[in-house]
mmCIF file of C-alpha atoms in Angstrom:
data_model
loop_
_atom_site.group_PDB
_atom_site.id
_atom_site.type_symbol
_atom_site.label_atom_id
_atom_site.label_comp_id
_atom_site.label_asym_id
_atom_site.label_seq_id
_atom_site.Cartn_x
_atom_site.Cartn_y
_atom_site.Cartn_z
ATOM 1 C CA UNK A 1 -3.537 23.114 -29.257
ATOM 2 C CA UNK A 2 -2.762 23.396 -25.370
ATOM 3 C CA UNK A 3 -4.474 21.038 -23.540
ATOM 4 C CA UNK A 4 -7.685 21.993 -21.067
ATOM 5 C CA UNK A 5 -6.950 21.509 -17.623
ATOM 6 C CA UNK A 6 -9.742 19.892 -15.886
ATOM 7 C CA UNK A 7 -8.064 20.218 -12.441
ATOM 8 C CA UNK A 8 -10.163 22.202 -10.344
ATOM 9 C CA UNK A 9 -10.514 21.113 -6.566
ATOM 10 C CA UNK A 10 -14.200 21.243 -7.054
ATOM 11 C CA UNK A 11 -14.319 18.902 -10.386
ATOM 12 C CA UNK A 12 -12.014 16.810 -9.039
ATOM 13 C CA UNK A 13 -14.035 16.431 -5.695
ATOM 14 C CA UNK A 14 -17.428 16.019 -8.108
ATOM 15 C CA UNK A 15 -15.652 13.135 -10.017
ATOM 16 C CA UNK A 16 -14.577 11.837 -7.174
ATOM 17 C CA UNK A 17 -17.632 11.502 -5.219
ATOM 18 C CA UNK A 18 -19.202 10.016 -8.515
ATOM 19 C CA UNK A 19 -16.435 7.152 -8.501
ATOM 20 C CA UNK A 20 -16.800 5.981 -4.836
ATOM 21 C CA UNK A 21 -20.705 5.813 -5.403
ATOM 22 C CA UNK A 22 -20.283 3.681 -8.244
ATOM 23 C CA UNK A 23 -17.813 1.740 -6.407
ATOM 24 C CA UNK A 24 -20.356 0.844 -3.494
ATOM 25 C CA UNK A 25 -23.177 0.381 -5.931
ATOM 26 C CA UNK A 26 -20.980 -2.947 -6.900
ATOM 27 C CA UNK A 27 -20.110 -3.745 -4.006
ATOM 28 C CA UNK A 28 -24.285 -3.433 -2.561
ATOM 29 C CA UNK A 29 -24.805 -5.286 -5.854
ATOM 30 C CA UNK A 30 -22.383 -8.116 -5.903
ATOM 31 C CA UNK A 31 -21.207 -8.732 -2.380
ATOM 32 C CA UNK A 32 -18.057 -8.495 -0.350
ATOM 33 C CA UNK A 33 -15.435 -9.377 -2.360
ATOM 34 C CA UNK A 34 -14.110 -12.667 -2.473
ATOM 35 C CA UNK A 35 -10.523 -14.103 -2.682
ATOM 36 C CA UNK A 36 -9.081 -14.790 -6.149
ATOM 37 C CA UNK A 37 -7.435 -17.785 -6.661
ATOM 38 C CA UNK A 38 -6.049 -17.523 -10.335
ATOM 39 C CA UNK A 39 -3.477 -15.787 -10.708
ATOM 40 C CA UNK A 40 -3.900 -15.149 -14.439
ATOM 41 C CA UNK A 41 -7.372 -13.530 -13.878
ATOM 42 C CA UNK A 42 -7.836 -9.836 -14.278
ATOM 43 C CA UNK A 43 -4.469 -8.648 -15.270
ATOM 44 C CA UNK A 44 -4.067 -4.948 -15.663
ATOM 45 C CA UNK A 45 -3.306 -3.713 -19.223
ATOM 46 C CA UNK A 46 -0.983 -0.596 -20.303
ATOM 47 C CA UNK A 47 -2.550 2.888 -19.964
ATOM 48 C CA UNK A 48 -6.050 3.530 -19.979
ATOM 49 C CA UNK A 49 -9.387 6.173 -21.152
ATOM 50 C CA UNK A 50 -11.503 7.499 -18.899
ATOM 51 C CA UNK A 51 -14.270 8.976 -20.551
ATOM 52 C CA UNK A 52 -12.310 11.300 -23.414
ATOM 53 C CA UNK A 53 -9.131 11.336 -21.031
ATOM 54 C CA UNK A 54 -6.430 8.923 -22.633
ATOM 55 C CA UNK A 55 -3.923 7.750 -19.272
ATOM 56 C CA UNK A 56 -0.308 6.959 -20.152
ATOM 57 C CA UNK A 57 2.871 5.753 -18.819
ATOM 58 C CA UNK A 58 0.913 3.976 -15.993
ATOM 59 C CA UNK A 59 3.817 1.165 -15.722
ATOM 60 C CA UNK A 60 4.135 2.354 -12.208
ATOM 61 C CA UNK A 61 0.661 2.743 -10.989
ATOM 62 C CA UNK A 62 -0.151 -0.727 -12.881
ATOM 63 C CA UNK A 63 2.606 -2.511 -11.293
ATOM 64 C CA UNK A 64 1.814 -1.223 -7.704
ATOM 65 C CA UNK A 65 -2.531 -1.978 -8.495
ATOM 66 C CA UNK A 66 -1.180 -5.186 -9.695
ATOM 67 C CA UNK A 67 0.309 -6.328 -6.454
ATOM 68 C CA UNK A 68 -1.512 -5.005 -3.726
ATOM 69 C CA UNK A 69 -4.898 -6.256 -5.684
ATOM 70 C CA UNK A 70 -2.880 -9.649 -5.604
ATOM 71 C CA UNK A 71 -2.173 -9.205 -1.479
ATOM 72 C CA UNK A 72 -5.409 -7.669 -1.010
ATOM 73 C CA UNK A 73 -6.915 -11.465 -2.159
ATOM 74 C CA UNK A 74 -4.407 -13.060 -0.450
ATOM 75 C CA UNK A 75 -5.242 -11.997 2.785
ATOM 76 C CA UNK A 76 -8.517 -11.092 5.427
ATOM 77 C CA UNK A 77 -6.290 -9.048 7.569
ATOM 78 C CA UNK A 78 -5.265 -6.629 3.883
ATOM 79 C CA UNK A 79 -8.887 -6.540 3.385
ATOM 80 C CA UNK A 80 -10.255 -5.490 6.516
ATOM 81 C CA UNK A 81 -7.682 -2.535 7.006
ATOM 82 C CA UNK A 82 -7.833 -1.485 2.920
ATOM 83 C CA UNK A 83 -11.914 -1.237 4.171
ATOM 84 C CA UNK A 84 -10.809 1.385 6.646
ATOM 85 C CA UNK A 85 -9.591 3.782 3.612
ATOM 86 C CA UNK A 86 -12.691 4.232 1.874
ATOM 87 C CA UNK A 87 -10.365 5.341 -1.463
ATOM 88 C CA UNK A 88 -8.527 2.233 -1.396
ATOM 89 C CA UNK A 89 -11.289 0.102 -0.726
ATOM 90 C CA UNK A 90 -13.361 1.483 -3.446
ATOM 91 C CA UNK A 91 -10.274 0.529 -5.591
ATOM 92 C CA UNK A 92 -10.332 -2.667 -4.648
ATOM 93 C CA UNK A 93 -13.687 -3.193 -5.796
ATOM 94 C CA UNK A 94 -13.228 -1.900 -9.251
ATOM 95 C CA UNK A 95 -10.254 -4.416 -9.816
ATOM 96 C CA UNK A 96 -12.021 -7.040 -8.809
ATOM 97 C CA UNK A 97 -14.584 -6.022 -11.043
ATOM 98 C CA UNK A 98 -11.861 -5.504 -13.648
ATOM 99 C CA UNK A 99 -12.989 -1.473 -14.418
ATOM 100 C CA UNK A 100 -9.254 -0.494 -14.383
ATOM 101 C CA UNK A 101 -10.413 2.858 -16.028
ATOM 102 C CA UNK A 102 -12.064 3.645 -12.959
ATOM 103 C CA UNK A 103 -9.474 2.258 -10.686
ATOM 104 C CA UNK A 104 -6.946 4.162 -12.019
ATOM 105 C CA UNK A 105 -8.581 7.387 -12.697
ATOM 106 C CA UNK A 106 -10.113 7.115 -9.102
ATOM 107 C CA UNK A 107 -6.110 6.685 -7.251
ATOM 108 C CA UNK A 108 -4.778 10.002 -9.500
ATOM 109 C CA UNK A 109 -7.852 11.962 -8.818
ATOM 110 C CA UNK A 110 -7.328 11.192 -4.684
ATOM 111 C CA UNK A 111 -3.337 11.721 -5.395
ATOM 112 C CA UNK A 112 -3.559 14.840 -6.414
ATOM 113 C CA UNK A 113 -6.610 15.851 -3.897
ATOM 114 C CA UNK A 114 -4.060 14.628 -0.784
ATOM 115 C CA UNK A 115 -0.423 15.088 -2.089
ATOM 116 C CA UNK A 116 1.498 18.561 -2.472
ATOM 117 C CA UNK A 117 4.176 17.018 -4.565
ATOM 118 C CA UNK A 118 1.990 15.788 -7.408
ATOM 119 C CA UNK A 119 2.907 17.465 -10.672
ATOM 120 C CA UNK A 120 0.648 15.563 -13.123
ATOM 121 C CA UNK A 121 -2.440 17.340 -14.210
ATOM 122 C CA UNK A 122 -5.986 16.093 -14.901
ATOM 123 C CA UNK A 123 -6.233 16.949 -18.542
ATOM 124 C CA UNK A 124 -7.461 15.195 -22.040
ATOM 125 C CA UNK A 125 -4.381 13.151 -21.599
ATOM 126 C CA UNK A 126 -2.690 12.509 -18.639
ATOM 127 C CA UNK A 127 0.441 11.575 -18.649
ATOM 128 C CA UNK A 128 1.324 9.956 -15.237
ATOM 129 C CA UNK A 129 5.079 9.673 -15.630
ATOM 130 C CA UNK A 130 6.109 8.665 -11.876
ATOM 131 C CA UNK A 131 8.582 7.459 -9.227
ATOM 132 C CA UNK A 132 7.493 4.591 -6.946
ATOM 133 C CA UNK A 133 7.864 7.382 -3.919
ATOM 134 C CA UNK A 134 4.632 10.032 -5.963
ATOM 135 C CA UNK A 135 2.281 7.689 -5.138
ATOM 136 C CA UNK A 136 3.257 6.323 -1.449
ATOM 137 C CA UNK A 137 0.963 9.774 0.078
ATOM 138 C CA UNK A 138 -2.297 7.503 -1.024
ATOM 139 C CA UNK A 139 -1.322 5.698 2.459
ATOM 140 C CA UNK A 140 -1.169 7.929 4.271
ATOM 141 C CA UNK A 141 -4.181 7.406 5.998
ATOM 142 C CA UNK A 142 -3.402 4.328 6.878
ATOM 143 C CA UNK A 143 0.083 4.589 8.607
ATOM 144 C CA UNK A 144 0.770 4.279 11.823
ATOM 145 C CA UNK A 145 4.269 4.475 11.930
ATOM 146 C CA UNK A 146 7.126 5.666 9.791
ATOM 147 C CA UNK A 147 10.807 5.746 9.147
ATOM 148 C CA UNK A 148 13.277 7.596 7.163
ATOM 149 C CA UNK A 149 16.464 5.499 6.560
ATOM 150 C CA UNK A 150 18.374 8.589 5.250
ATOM 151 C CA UNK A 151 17.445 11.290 7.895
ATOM 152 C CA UNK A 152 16.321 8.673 11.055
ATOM 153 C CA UNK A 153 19.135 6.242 11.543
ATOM 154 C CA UNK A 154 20.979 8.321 13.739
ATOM 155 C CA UNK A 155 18.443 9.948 15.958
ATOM 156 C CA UNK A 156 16.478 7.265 17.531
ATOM 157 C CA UNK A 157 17.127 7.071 21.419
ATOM 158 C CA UNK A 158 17.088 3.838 22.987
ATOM 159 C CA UNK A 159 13.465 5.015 24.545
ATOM 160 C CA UNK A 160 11.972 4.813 21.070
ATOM 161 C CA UNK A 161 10.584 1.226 21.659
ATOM 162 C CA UNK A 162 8.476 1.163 18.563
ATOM 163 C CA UNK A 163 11.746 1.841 16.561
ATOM 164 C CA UNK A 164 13.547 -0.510 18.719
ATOM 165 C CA UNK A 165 10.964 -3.111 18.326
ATOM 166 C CA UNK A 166 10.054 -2.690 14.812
ATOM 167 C CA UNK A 167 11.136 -0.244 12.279
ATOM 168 C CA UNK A 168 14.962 -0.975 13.203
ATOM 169 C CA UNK A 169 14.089 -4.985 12.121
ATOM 170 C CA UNK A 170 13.557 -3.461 8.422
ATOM 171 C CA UNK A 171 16.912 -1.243 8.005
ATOM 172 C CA UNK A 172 18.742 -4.039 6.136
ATOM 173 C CA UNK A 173 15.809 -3.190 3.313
ATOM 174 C CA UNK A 174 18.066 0.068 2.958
ATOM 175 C CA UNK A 175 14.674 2.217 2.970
ATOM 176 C CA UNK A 176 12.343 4.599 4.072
ATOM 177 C CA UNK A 177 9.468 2.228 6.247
ATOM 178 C CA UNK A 178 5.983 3.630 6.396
ATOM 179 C CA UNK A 179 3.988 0.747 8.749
ATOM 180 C CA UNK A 180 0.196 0.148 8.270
ATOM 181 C CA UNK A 181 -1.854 -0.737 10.340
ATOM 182 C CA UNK A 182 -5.187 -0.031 12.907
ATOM 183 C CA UNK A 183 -3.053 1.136 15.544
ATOM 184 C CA UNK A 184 0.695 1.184 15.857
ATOM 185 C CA UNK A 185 0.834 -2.406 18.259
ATOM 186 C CA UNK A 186 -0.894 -4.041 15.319
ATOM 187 C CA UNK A 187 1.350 -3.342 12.175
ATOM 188 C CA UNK A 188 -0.211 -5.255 9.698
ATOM 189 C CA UNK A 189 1.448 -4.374 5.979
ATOM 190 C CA UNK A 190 5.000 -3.102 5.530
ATOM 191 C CA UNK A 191 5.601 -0.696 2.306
ATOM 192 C CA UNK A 192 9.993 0.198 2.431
ATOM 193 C CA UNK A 193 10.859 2.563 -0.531
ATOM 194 C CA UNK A 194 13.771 0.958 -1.105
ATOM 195 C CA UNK A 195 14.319 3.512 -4.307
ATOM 196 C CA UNK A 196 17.752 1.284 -5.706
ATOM 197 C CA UNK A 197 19.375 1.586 -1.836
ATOM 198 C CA UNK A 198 19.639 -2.181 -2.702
ATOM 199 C CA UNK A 199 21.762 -4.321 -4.646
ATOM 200 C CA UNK A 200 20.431 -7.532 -3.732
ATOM 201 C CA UNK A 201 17.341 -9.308 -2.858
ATOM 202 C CA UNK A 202 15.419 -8.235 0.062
ATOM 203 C CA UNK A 203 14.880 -10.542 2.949
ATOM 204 C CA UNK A 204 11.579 -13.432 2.196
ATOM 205 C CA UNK A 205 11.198 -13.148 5.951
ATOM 206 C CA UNK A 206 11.830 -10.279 9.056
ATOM 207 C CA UNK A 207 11.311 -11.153 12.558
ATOM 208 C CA UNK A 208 10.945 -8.061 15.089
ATOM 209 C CA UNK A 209 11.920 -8.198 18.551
ATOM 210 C CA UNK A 210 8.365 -8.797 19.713
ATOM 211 C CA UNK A 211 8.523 -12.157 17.083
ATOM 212 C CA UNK A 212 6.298 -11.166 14.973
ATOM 213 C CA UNK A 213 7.252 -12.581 11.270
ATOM 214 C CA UNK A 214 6.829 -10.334 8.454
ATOM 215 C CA UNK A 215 6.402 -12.201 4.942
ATOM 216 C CA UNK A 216 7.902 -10.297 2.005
ATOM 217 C CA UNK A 217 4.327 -10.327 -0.008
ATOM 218 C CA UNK A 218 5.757 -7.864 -3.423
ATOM 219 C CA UNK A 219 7.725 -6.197 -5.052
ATOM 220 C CA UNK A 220 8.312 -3.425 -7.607
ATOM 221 C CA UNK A 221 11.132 -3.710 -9.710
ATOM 222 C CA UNK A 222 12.915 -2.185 -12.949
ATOM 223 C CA UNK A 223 14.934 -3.972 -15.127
ATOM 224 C CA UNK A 224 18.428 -2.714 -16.582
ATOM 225 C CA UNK A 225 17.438 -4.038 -20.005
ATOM 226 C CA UNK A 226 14.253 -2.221 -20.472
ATOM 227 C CA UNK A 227 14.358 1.463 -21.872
ATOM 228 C CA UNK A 228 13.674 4.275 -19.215
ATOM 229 C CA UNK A 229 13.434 1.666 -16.508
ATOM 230 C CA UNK A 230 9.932 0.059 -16.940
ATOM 231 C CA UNK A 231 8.478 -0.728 -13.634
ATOM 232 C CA UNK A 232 7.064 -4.198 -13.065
ATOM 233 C CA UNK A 233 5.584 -5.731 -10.287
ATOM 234 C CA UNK A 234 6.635 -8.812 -8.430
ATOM 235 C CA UNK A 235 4.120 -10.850 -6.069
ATOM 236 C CA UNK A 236 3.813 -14.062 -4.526
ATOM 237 C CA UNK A 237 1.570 -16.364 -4.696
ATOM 238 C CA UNK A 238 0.264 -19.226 -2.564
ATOM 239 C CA UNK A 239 2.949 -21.494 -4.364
ATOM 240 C CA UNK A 240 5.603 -19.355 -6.683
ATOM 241 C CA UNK A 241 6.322 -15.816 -7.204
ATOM 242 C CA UNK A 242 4.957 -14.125 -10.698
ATOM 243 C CA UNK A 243 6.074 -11.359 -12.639
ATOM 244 C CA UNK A 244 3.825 -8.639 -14.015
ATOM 245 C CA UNK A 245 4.465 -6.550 -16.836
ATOM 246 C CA UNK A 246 2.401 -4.461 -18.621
ATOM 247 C CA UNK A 247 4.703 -4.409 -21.755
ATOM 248 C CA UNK A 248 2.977 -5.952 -24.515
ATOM 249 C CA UNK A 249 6.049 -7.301 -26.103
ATOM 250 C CA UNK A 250 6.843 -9.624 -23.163
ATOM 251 C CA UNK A 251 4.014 -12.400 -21.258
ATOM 252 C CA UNK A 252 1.980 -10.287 -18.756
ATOM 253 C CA UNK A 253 2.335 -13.073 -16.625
ATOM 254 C CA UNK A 254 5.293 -15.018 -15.885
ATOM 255 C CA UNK A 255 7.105 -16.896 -12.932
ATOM 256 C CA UNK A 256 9.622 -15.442 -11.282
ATOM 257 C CA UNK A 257 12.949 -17.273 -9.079
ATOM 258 C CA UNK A 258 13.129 -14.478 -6.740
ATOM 259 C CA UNK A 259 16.166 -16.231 -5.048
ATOM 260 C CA UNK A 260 18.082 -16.714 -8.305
ATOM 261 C CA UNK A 261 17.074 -13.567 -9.836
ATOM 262 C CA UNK A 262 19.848 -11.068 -10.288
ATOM 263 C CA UNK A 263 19.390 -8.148 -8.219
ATOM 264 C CA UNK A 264 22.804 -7.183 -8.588
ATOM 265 C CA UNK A 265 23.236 -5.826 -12.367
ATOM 266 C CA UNK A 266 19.262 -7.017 -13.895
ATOM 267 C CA UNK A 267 16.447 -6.125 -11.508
ATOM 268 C CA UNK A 268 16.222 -3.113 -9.114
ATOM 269 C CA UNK A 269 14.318 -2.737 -6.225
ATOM 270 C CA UNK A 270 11.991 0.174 -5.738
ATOM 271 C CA UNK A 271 9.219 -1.263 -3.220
ATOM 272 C CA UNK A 272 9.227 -4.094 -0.991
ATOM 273 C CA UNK A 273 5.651 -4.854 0.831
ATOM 274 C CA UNK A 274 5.591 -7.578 4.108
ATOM 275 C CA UNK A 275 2.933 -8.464 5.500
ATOM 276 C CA UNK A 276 2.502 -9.280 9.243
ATOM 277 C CA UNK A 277 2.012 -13.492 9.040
ATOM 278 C CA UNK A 278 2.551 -13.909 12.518
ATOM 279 C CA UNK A 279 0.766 -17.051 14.353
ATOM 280 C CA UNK A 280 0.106 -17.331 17.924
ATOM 281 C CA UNK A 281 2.704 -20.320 17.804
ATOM 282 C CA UNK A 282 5.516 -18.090 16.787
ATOM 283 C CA UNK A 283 5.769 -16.328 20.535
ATOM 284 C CA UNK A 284 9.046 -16.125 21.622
ATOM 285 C CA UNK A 285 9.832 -17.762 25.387
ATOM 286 C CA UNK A 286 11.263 -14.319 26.413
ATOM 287 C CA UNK A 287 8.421 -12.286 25.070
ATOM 288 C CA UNK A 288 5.911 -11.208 27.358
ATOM 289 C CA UNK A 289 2.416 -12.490 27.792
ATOM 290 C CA UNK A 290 1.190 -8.412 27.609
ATOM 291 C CA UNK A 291 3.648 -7.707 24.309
ATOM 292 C CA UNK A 292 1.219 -7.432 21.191
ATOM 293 C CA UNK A 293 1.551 -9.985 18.695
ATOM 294 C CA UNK A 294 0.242 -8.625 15.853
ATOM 295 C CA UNK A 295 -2.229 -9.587 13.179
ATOM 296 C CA UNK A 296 -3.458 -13.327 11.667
ATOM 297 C CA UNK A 297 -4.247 -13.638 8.572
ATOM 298 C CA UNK A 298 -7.713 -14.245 9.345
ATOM 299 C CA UNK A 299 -7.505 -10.906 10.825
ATOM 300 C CA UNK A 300 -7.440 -11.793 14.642
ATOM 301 C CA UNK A 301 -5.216 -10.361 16.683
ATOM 302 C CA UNK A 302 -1.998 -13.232 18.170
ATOM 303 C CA UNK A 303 -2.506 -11.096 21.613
ATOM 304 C CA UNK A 304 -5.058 -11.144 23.935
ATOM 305 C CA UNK A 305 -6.737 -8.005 22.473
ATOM 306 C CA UNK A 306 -9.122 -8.635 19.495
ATOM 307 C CA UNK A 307 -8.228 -7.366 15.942
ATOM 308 C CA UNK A 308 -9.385 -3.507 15.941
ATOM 309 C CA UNK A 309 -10.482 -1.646 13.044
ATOM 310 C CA UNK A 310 -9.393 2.177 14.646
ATOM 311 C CA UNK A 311 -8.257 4.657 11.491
ATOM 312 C CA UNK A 312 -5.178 6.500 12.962
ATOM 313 C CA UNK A 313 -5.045 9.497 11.077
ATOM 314 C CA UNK A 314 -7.537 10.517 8.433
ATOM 315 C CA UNK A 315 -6.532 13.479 6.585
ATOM 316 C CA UNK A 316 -8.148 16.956 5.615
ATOM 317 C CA UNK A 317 -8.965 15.738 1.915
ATOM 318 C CA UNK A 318 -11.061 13.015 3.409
ATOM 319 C CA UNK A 319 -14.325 15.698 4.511
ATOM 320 C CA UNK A 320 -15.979 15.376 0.872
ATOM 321 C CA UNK A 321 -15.671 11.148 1.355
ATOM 322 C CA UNK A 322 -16.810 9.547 4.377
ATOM 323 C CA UNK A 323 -14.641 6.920 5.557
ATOM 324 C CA UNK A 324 -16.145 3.122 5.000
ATOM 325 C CA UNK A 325 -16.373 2.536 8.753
ATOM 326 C CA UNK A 326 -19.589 3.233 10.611
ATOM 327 C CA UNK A 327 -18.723 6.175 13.483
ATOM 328 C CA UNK A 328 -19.424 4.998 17.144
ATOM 329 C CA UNK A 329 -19.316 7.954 20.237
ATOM 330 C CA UNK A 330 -16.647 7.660 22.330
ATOM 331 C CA UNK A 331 -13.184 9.211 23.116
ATOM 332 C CA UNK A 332 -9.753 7.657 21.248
ATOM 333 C CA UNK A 333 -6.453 8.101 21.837
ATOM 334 C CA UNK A 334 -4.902 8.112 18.309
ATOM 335 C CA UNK A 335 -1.102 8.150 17.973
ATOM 336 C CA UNK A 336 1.262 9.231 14.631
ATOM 337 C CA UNK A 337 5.012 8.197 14.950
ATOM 338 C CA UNK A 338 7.718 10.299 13.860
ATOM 339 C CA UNK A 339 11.102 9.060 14.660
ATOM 340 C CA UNK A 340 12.814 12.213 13.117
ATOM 341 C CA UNK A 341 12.461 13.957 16.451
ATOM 342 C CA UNK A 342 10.068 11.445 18.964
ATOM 343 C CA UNK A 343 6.974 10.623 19.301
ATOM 344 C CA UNK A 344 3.515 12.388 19.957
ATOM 345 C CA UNK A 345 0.015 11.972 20.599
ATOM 346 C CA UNK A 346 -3.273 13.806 20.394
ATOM 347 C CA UNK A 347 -6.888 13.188 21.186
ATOM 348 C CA UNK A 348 -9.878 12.497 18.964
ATOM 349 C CA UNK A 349 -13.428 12.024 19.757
ATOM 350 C CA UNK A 350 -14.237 9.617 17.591
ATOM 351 C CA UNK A 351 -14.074 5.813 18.056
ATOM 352 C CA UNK A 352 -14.472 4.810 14.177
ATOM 353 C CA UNK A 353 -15.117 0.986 13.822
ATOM 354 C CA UNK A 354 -15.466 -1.592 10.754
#
């Protein structure tokens, strides 16, 4: 029997809007969310059932929940700009809640509302077969800046400063850069779709030309010796790095020596994530005073501006879900980088605040 396709734009919008309500009726209920210190707590299981859909082959979307859940308790400055994305933020609060049903069902129901490429379908099973790359259009909203290693390494012109400044500082990940962040001056979390460029281990630590130090936070990996290259996620902790893996035939948690680890002919990169660490102590002499330092992890801002909480680009999709910012008058200059061509601006009345 053929299975019934449940993917209309106006079911998915209704199960949508039902999700993000729940979502905010724990977080009204329970409170912001806190950090999570143990590492072991809450780890995200194989597949999933959502109502009478079964999910499968979620290695991917499990290994990349798994990681930025971890960074997204790591660190004030994650959680302030995942708040900005109401999707993402409402995702947030059903991992830390542990309802990984809803998590998951909630990111492939706002996948396939925002991205053209996604072939999966909402059905009595869904089979969510993926590439890292399928699910990198959930950040959209969020980016401020982005890079394509294959297309973009020949057409910058030295008067692309941000590419000068920044993105070039991440082309020995071999990958295409997509920057988040409240504004483009304030890049705050790094995703590079390395998608096996690499043959070795990415970088711990980048430093752009502005100083800014950018901590490699995760990663998501394959390994050679698993059948049809099983993704697992790699994140670090306050003190080691730990391995997820979903595969219940191996420890779903287990420490990893990234800098022994064999990235040559064992492990392959897909995503690397950095995260801007940068302290007001790590100014360069030859920087100047007016040069934006970029984001603390308490989520105040190195520079002499304070940490701001602007959305750069929310998209089309986003008119059935209000974003999780309060909207103040006012006019905003909002800027999207594309370093395929140059860059360009536009307009937009809204000043949108945390």
């Amino acid at each position: 029997m053929a299975l019934r396709s449940l993917d209309p734009v106006s079911w998915l919008k209704e199960e949508y809007s039902k999700l993000i309500d729940e979502a905010a009726r724990l977080e009204s209920h329970h409170g912001e969310l806190q950090m999570i210190t143990d590492a072991s707590k809450g780890n995200i299981s194989a597949g999933g059932q959502y109502g009478t859909r079964e999910i499968i082959n979620t290695c991917v979307l499990d290994s990349l929940l798994c990681v930025l859940h971890n960074c997204h308790s790591k660190y004030m400055a994650i959680r302030e700009l995942f708040r900005c994305d109401r999707t993402i933020n409402a995702i947030m609060i059903f991992l830390h809640m542990e309802r990984y049903n809803e998590a998951k069902m909630l990111w492939l129901i706002q996948l396939k509302l925002v991205s053209r490429k996604c072939t999966f379908s909402i059905c009595e099973e869904v089979d969510v077969r993926s590439e890292v790359e399928d699910h990198l259009p959930m950040f959209d909203d969020l980016a401020c800046a982005e890079y394509h290693f294959d297309e973009d390494r020949a057409s910058p012109q030295i008067s692309d400063d941000l590419y000068q400044s920044t993105l070039s500082a991440f082309e020995c990940c071999h990958g295409d850069v997509k920057i988040l962040g409240l504004r483009y001056t304030e890049p705050c979390l790094v995703l590079v779709n390395v998608n096996r460029r690499m043959d070795r281990a990415p970088q711990l630590h980048i430093t752009d030309k502005y100083g800014r130090t950018f901590e490699l936070q995760f990663l998501l990996l394959s390994n050679t010796s698993d059948p049809e290259n099983h993704m697992t996620g790699c994140s670090k902790l306050e003190d080691r790095w730990v391995l997820y893996d979903t595969n219940p035939e191996k420890p779903p948690l287990d420490d990893f020596n990234i800098e022994n680890a064999d990235f040559k002919s064992q492990y392959v990169t897909h995503l690397a994530g950095y995260v801007n660490t940068s302290q007001a102590g790590d100014k360069d002499e030859h920087v100047k005073d007016d040069v934006p330092l970029g984001i603390l992890e308490n989520g105040s801002d190195c520079g002499t501006s304070t940490f701001s909480s602007t959305i750069m680009s929310p998209s089309a999709t986003s008119n059935h879900a209000h974003q999780a910012c309060s909207v103040v008058e006012g006019p905003m200059i909002m800027l999207q980088v594309s370093l395929e061509k140059t860059f360009f601006a536009w307009t937009k009345v809204n000043n949108i605040r945390c």
